[in-house]
Coordinates of C-alpha atoms and ligand atoms in Angstrom, one line a residue:
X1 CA 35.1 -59.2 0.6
X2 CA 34.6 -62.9 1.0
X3 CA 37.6 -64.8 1.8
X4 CA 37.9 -68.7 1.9
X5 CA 40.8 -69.9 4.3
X6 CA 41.9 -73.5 4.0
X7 CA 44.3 -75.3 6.1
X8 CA 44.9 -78.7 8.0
X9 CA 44.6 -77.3 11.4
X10 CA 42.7 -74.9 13.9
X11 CA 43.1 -73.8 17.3
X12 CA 41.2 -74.7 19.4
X13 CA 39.8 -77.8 17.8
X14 CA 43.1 -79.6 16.3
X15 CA 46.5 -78.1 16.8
X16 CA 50.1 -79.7 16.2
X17 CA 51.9 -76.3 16.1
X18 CA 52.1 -72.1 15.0
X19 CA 49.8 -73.1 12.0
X20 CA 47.1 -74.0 14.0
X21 CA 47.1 -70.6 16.2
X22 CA 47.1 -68.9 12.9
X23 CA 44.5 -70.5 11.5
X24 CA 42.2 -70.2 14.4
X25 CA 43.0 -66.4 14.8
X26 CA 42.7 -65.1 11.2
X27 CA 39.1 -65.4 10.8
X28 CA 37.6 -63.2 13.4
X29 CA 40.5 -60.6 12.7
X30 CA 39.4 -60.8 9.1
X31 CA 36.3 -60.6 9.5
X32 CA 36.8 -57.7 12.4
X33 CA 38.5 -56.2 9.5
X34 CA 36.0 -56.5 7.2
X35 CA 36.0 -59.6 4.9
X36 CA 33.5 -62.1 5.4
X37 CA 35.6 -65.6 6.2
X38 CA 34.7 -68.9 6.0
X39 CA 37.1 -71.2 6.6
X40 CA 37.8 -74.9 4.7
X41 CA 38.8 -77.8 6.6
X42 CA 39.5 -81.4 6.7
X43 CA 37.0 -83.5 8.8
X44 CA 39.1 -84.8 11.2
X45 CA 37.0 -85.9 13.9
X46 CA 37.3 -83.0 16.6
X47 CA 36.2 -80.9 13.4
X48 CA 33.1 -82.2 12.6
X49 CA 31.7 -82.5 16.2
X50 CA 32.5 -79.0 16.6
X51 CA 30.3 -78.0 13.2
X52 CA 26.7 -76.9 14.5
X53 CA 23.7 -76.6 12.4
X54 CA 25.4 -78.2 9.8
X55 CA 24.1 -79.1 6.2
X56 CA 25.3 -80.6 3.2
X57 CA 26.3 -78.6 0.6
X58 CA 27.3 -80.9 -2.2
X59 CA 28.0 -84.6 -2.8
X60 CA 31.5 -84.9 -4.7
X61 CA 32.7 -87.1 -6.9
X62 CA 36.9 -86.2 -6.6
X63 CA 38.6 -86.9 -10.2
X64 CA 40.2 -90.1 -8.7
X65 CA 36.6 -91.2 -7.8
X66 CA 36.9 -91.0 -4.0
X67 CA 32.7 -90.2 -3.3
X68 CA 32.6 -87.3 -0.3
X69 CA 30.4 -85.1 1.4
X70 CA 31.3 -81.4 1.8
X71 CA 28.8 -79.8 5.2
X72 CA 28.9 -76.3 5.7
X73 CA 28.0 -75.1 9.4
X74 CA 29.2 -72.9 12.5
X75 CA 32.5 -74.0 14.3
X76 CA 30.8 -74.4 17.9
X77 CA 34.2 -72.9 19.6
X78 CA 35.2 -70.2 17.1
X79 CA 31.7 -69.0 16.0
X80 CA 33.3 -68.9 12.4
X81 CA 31.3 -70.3 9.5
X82 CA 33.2 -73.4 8.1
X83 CA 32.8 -76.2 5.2
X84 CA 34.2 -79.8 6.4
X85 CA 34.7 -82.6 3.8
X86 CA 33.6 -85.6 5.6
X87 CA 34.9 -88.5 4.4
X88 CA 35.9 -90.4 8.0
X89 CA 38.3 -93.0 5.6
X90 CA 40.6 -90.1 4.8
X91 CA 40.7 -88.1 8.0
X92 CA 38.9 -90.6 10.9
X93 CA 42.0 -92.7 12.3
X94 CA 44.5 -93.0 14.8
X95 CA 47.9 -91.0 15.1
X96 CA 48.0 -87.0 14.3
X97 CA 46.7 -85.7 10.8
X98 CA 49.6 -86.1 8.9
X99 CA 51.8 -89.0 10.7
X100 CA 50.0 -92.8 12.1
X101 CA 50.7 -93.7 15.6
X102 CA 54.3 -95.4 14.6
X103 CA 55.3 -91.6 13.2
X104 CA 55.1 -92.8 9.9
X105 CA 53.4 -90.8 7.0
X106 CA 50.0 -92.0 6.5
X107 CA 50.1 -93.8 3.5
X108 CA 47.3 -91.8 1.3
X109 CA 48.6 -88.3 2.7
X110 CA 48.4 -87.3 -0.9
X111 CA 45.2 -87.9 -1.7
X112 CA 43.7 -86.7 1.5
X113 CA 45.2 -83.4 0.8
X114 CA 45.1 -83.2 -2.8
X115 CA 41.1 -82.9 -1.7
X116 CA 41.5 -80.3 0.4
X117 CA 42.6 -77.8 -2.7
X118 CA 40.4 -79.4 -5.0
X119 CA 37.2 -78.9 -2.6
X120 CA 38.6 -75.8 -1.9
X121 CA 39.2 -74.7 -5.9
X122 CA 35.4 -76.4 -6.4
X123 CA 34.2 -73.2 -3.8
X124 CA 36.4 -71.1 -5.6
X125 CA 34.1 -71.7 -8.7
X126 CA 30.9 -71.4 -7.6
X127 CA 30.5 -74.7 -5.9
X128 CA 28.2 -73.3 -2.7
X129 CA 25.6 -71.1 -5.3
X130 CA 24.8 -68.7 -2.0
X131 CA 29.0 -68.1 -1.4
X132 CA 31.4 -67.7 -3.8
X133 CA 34.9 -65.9 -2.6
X134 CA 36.6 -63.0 -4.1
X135 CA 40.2 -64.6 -2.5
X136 CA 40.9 -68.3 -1.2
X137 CA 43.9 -67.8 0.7
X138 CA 45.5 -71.0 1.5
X139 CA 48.1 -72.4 4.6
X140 CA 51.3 -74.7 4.0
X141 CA 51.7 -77.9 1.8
X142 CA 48.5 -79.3 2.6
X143 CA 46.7 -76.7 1.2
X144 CA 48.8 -75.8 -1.4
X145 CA 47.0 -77.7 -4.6
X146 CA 44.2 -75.3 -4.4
X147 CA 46.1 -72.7 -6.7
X148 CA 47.1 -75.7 -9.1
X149 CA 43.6 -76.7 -9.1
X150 CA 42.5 -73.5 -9.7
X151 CA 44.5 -72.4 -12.3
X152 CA 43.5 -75.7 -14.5
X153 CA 40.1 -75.9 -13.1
X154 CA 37.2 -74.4 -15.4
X155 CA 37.0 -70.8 -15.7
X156 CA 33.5 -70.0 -14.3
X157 CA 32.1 -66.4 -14.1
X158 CA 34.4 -64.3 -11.6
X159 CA 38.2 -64.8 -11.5
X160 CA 38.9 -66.1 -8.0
X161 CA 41.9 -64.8 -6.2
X162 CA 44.6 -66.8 -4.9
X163 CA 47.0 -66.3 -1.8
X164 CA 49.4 -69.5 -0.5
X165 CA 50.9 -68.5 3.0
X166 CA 54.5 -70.6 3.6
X167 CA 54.3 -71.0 7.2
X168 CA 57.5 -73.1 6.9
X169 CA 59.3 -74.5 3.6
X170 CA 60.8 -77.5 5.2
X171 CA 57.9 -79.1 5.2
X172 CA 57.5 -79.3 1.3
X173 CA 55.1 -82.7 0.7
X174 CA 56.8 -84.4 -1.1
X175 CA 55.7 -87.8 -3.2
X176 CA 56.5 -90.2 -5.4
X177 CA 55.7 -88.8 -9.6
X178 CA 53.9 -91.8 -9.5
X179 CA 50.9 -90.1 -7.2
X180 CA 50.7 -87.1 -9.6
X181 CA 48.4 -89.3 -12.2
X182 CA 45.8 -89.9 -10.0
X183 CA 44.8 -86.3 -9.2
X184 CA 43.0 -84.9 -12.3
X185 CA 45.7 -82.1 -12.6
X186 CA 47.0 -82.2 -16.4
X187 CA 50.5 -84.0 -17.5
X188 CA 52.0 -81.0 -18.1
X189 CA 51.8 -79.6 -14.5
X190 CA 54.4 -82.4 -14.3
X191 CA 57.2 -80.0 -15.1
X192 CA 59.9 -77.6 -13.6
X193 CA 57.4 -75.2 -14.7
X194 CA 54.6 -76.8 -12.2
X195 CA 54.7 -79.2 -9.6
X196 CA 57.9 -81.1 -10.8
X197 CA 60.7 -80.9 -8.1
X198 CA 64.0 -82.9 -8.8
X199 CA 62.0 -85.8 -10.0
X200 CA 59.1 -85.9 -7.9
X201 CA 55.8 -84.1 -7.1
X202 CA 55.7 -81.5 -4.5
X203 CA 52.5 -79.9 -2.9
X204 CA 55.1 -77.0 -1.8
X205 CA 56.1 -76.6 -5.2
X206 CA 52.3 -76.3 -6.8
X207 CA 51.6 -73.7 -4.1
X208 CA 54.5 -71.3 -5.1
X209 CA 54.4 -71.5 -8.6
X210 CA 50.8 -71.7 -9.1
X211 CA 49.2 -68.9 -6.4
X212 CA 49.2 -65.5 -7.4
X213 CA 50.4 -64.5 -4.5
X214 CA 52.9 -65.7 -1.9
X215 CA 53.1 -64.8 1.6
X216 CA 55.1 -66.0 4.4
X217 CA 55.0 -65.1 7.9
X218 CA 57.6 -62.4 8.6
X219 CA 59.4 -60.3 6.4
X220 CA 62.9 -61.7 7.2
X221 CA 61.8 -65.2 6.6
X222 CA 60.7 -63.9 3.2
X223 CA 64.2 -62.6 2.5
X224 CA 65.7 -65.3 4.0
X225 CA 63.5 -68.2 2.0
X226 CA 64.9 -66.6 -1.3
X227 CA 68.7 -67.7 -0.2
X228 CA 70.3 -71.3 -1.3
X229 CA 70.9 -71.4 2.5
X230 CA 67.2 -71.4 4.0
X231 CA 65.7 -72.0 0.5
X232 CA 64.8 -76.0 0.6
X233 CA 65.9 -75.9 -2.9
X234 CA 63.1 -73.7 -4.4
X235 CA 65.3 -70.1 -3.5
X236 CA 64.9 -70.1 -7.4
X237 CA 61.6 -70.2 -7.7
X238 CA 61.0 -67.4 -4.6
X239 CA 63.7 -65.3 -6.0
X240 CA 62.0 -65.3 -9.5
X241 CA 58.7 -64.7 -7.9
X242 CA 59.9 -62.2 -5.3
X243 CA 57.9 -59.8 -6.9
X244 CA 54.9 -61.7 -5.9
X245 CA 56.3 -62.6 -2.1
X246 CA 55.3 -60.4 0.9
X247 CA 56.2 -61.0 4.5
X248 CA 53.4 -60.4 7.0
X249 CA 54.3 -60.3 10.6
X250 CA 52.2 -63.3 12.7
X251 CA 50.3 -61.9 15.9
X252 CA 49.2 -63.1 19.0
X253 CA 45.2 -63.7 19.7
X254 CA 44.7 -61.6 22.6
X255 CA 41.7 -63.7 23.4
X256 CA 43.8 -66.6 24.3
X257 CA 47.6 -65.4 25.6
X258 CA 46.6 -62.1 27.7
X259 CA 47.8 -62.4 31.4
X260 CA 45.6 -60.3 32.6
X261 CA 42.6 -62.9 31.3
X262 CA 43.7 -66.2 31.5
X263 CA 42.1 -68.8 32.7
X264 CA 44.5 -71.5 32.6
X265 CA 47.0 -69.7 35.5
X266 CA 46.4 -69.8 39.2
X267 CA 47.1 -65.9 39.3
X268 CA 46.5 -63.3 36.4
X269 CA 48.6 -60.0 35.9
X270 CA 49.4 -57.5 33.8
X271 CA 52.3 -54.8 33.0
X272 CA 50.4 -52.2 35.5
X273 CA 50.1 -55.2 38.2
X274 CA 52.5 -57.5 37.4
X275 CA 52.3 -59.0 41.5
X276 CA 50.7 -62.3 40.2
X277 CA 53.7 -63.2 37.8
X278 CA 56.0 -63.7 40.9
X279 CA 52.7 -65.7 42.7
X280 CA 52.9 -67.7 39.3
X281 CA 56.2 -68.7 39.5
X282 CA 56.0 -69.5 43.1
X283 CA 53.8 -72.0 42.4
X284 CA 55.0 -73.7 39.1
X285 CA 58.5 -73.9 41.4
X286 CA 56.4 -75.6 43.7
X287 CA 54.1 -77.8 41.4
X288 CA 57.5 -79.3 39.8
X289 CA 59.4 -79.7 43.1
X290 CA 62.3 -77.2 42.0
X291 CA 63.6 -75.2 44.8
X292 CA 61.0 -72.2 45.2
X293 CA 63.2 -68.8 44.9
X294 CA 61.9 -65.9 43.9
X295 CA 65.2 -64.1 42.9
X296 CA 66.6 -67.9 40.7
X297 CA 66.2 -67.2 37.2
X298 CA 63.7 -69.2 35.7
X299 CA 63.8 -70.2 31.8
X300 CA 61.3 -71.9 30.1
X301 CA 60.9 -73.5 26.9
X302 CA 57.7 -74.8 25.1
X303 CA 58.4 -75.9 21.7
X304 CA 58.4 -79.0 19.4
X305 CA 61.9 -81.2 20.2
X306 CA 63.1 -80.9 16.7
X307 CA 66.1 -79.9 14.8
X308 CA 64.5 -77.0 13.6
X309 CA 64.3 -75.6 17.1
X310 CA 67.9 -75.4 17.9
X311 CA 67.8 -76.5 21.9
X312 CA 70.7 -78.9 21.6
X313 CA 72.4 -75.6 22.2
X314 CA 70.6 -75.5 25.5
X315 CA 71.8 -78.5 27.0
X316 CA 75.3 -77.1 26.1
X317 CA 75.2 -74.4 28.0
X318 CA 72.4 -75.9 31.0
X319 CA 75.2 -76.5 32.9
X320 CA 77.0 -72.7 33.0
X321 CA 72.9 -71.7 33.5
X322 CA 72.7 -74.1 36.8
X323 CA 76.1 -72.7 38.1
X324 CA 74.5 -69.3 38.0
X325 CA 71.6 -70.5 40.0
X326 CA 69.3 -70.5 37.2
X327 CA 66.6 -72.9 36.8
X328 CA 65.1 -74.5 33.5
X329 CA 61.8 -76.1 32.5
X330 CA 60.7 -77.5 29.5
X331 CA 57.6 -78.4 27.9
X332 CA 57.7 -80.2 24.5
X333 CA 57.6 -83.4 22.5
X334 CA 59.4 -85.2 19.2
X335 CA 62.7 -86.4 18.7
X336 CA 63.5 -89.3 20.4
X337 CA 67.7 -88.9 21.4
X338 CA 66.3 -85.2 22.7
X339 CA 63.9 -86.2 24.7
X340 CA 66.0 -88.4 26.3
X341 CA 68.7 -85.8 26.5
X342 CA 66.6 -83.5 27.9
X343 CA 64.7 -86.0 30.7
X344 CA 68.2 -87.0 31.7
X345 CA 69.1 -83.3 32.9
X346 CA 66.2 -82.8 35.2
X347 CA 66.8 -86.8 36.7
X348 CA 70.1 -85.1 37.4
X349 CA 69.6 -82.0 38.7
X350 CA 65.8 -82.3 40.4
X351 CA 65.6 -78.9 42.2
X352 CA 66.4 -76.9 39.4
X353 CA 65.4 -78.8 35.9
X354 CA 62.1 -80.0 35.1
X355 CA 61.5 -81.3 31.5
X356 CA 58.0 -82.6 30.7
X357 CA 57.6 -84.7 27.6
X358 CA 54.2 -84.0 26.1
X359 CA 51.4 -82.0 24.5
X360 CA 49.9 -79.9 27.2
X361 CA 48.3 -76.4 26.1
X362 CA 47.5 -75.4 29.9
X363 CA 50.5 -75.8 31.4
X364 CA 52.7 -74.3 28.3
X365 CA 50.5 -71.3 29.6
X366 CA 51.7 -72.1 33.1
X367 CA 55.3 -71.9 32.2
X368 CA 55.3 -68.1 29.7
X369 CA 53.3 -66.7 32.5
X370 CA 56.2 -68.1 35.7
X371 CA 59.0 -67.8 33.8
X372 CA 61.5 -65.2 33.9
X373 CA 63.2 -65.6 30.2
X374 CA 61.7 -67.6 27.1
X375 CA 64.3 -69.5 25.2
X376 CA 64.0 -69.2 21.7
X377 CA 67.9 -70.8 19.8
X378 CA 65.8 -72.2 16.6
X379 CA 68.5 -72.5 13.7
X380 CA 65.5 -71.3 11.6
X381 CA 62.4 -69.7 12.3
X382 CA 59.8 -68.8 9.7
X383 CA 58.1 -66.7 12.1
X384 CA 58.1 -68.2 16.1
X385 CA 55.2 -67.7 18.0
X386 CA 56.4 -68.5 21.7
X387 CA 58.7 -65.9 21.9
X388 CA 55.7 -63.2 21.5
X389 CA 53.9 -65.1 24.3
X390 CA 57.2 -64.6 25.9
X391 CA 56.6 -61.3 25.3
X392 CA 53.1 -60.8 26.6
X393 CA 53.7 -62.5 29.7
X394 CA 56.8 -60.7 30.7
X395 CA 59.3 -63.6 30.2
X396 CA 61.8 -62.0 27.9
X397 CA 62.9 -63.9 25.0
X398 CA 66.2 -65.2 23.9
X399 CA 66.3 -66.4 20.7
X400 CA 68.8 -67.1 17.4
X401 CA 68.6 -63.5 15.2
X402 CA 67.3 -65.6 12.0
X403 CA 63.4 -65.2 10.5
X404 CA 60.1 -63.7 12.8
X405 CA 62.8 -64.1 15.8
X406 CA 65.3 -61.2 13.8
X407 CA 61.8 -59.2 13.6
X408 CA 60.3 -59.2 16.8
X409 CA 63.1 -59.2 19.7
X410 CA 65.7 -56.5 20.3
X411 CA 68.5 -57.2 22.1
X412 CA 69.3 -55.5 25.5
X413 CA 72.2 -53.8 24.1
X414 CA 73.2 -51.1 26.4
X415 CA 71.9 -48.7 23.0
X416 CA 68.6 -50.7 23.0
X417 CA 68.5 -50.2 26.6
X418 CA 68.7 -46.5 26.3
X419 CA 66.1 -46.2 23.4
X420 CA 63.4 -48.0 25.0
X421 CA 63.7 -50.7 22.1
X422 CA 64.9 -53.0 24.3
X423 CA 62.6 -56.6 24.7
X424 CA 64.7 -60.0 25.4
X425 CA 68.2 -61.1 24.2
X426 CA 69.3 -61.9 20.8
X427 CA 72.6 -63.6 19.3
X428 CA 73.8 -63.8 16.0
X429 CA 75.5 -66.6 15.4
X430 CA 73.9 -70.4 15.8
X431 CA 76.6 -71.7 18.5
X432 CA 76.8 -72.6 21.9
X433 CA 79.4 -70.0 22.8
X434 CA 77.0 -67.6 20.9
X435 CA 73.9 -68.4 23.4
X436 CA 76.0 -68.8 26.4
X437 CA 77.0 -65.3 26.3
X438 CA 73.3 -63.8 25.4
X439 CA 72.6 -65.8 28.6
X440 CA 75.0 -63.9 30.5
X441 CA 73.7 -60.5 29.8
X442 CA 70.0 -62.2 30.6
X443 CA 71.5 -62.9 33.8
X444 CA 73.4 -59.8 34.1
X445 CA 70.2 -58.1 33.6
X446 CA 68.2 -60.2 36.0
X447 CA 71.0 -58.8 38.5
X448 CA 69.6 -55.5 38.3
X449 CA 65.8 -55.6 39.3
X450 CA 64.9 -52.3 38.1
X451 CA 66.3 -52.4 35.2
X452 CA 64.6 -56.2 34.4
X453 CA 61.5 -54.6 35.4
X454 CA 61.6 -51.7 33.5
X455 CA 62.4 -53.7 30.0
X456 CA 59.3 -56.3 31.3
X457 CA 57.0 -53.8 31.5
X458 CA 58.0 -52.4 28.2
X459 CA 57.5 -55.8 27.0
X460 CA 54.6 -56.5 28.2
X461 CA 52.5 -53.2 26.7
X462 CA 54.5 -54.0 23.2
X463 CA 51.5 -54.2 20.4
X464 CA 51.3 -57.6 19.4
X465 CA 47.3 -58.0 18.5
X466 CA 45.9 -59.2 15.1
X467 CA 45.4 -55.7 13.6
X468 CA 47.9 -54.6 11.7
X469 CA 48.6 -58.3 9.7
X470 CA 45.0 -58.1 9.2
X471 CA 45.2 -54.6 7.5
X472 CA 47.8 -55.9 5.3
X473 CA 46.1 -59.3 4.4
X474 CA 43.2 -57.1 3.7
X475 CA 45.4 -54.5 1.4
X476 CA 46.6 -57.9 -0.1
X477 CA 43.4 -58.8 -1.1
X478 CA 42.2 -55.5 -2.2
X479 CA 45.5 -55.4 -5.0
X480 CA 44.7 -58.6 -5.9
X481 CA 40.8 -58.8 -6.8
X482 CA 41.1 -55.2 -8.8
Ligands
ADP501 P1 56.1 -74.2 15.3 O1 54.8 -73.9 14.7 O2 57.3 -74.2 14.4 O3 56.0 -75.4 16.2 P2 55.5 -71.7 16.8 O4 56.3 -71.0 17.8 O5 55.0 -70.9 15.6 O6 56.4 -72.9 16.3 O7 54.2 -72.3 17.4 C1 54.3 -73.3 18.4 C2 52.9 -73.4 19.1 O8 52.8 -74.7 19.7 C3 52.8 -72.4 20.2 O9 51.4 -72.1 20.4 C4 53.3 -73.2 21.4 O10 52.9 -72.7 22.6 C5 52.8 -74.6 21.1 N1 53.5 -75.7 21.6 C6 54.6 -76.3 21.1 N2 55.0 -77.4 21.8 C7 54.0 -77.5 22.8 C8 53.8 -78.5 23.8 N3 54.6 -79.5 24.0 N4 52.7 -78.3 24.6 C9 51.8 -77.3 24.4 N5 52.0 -76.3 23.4 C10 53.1 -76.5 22.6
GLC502 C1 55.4 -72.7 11.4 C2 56.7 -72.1 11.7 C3 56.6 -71.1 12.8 C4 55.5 -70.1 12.6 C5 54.2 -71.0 12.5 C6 52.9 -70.1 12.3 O1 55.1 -73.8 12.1 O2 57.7 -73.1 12.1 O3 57.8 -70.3 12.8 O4 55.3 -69.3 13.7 O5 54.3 -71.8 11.4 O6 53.1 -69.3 11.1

């Protein structure tokens, strides 16, 4: 079955967060699982000098006369097949691909990905004459016009399938009504049957009512999403379509995050050896000055620094975690006030708090494979990636019980504990009194070496590979082009 993914970002080649690991892994489990993929993708600049043997496929004219190029060629680094729309003035500029380098919108973000779903409904018609898809299965808000495109667009030959994967609803793009008129979608689509949303246009919105099917990325978050509470205003919409809303579990590409493999930490390991995670942490203790003990418990966060992420609710309890002999480090980058916040613990407290304020893949890799416990507190989590690194490195995840975080860690309640379920620490309620005492029964746990190791090794074996989301994008398909 062909398949056509579309979306803003990949891994390795551009990356700002879970999307991008996503992106970069469905292919080749596709494709294992076997569809034939190609992928669609904006040609921001790493992009297109990653596309090998590429040629042109078509010259386009998009309907509010922007002139582009679409190439279709081999991503160097993935070995999947990919068409790029070049057109450097959209995508070719400073800052990341959706913000400029004052962390402002770019000003045309409408247009530049209003032609990502129209190139991507052209394929869906026939565009390429030697590849047409049977499904274009498209990622977040950027992508999301492709459905809308597609369901106005001209009926050619086959009916195209199409699939829109929420990887998080808070991120809706959202624009002015004005912007609407210029993208060749008809007047009508303005409407709370279309792309209308409290007076203005939303990609988001297009996405979910146009696709004709809706997936997000774990089955809690797809409960969850259909609830005034976590529904960013369009729970109506999701609860009307719920018929037409799956959750399917994200995975971890075992060709990147496997222990036992990785290049980018000075000793490899595995559940069956796990020596090298102590050497590990040794040395990250060492590279960041913190006192070097084996036996200090050792949390580590890698995440963006944003609301979303819940961590203010670390620096509450930091203090109870240092008294205990813990240590922290963190790796991550975005709001200002926490960065600061978060800088101005480990000026205090050098030996045991090391906060680095950046975008650094290697050493996020560093930190899941020293670290002792992975601290997940998001208020929301669609589906939460680092806790499954967590995971396969054997630093046991606490996290918030809300979305992918509710699916994939069990708390080491002593019942948990006896049925072998057992993988990290989990509370219920989003407050610091709530995480302080999860922390507690990670350190109580800790106390008890055989115990810790037992539930790590567990951990580490758990199944967390690309198959069985695969088999169930693949079943999705399969009901969907019959
Ligand atoms: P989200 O997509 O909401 O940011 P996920 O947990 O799904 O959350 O994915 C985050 C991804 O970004 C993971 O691969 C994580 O390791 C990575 N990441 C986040 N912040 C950083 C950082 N500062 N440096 C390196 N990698 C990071
Ligand atoms: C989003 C979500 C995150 C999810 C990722 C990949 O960025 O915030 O929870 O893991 O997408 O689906």
């Amino acid at each position: 079955m062909k398949v056509l993914q579309v979306s803003a970002e990949i891994f390795p080649l551009l990356k700002t967060g879970g999307l991008a690991d996503i992106a970069g892994a469905l292919p080749a489990a596709l494709n294992t699982a076997g569809c034939d993929v190609r992928v669609l993708l904006p040609g921001f600049a790493p992009i297109l000098a990653d596309l090998q043997s590429a040629s042109v496929v078509a010259e386009l004219t998009a309907p509010w006369g922007e002139r582009v190029q679409l190439r279709h060629g081999t991503l160097g680094t993935l070995g999947v097949q990919a068409y790029v729309i070049d057109a450097p003035h959209l995508y070719v500029r400073p800052g990341t691909p959706y913000e400029d380098e004052q962390r402002q919108p770019h000003h045309d973000n409408h247009l530049r990905f209003a032609l990502l779903g129209w190139v991507a409904a052209q394929l869906a018609c026939g565009l390429d004459a030697h590849w047409q898809p049977a499904v274009v299965h498209s990622h977040d808000w950027h992508a999301a016009l492709t459905s809308a495109y597609l369901a106005f667009g001209p009926a050619r030959g086959r009916r195209v399938a199409s699939v829109f994967t929420v990887h998080n609803l808070a991120y809706q793009g959202v624009f002015a009504p004005i912007h609407f008129y210029d993208l060749g979608l008809p007047a009508h689509a303005f409407s709370v049957n279309g792309v209308e949303f409290h007076g203005q246009f939303s990609f988001m919105k297009a996405g979910l009512y146009y696709a004709d099917h809706i997936t997000t990325v774990s089955p809690t978050y797809a409960h969850e999403i259909q609830t005034p509470e976590q529904g960013c205003g369009l729970d109506g919409l999701l609860r009307a379509r719920g018929h037409d809303l799956t959750g399917i579990l994200n995975a971890v590409d075992e060709a990147v995050w496997n222990p036992a493999t990785d290049a980018a930490i000075p000793h490899t390991f595995d559940a069956q050896n796990p020596a090298g995670k102590a050497r590990c942490k040794a040395a990250l203790q060492q590279e960041l000055g913190l006192d070097v003990k084996a036996d200090a418990p050792l949390f580590g966060v890698v995440s963006r620094l944003t609301e979303q992420k819940g961590l203010h609710l670390v620096l509450a309890v930091l203090d109870q975690l240092l008294a205990r002999g813990g240590q922290l480090v963190v790796l991550g980058n975005g709001d200002a006030a926490l960065e600061a916040a978060f800088k101005a613990r480990a000026v205090a407290n050098p030996q045991a708090v090391s906060v680095r304020i950046g975008y650094d893949e290697a050493y996020a890799h560093r930190i899941f494979a020293a670290s002792d416990v992975t601290l997940v507190p998001s208020r929301f989590e669609p589906c939460g990636l680092t806790q499954m690194y967590g995971l396969k490195y054997g630093s046991l995840p606490l996290v918030h019980r809300v979305g992918g975080l509710a699916d994939t860690v069990v708390d080491c309640a002593l019942e948990h504990l006896a049925d072998g379920t057992a993988n990290g620490f989990v509370f219920n309620v989003f407050t610091p009194l709530a995480l302080e005492r999860a922390m507690y029964r990670a350190l109580a746990l800790y106390a008890r070496p055989t115990e810790w190791l037992g539930v790590r090794q567990r951990a580490m074996r758990q199944a967390l590979g690309w198959d069985k989301a695969a088999a169930q994008y693949v079943a999705l398909y399969r009901h969907l082009v019959v």
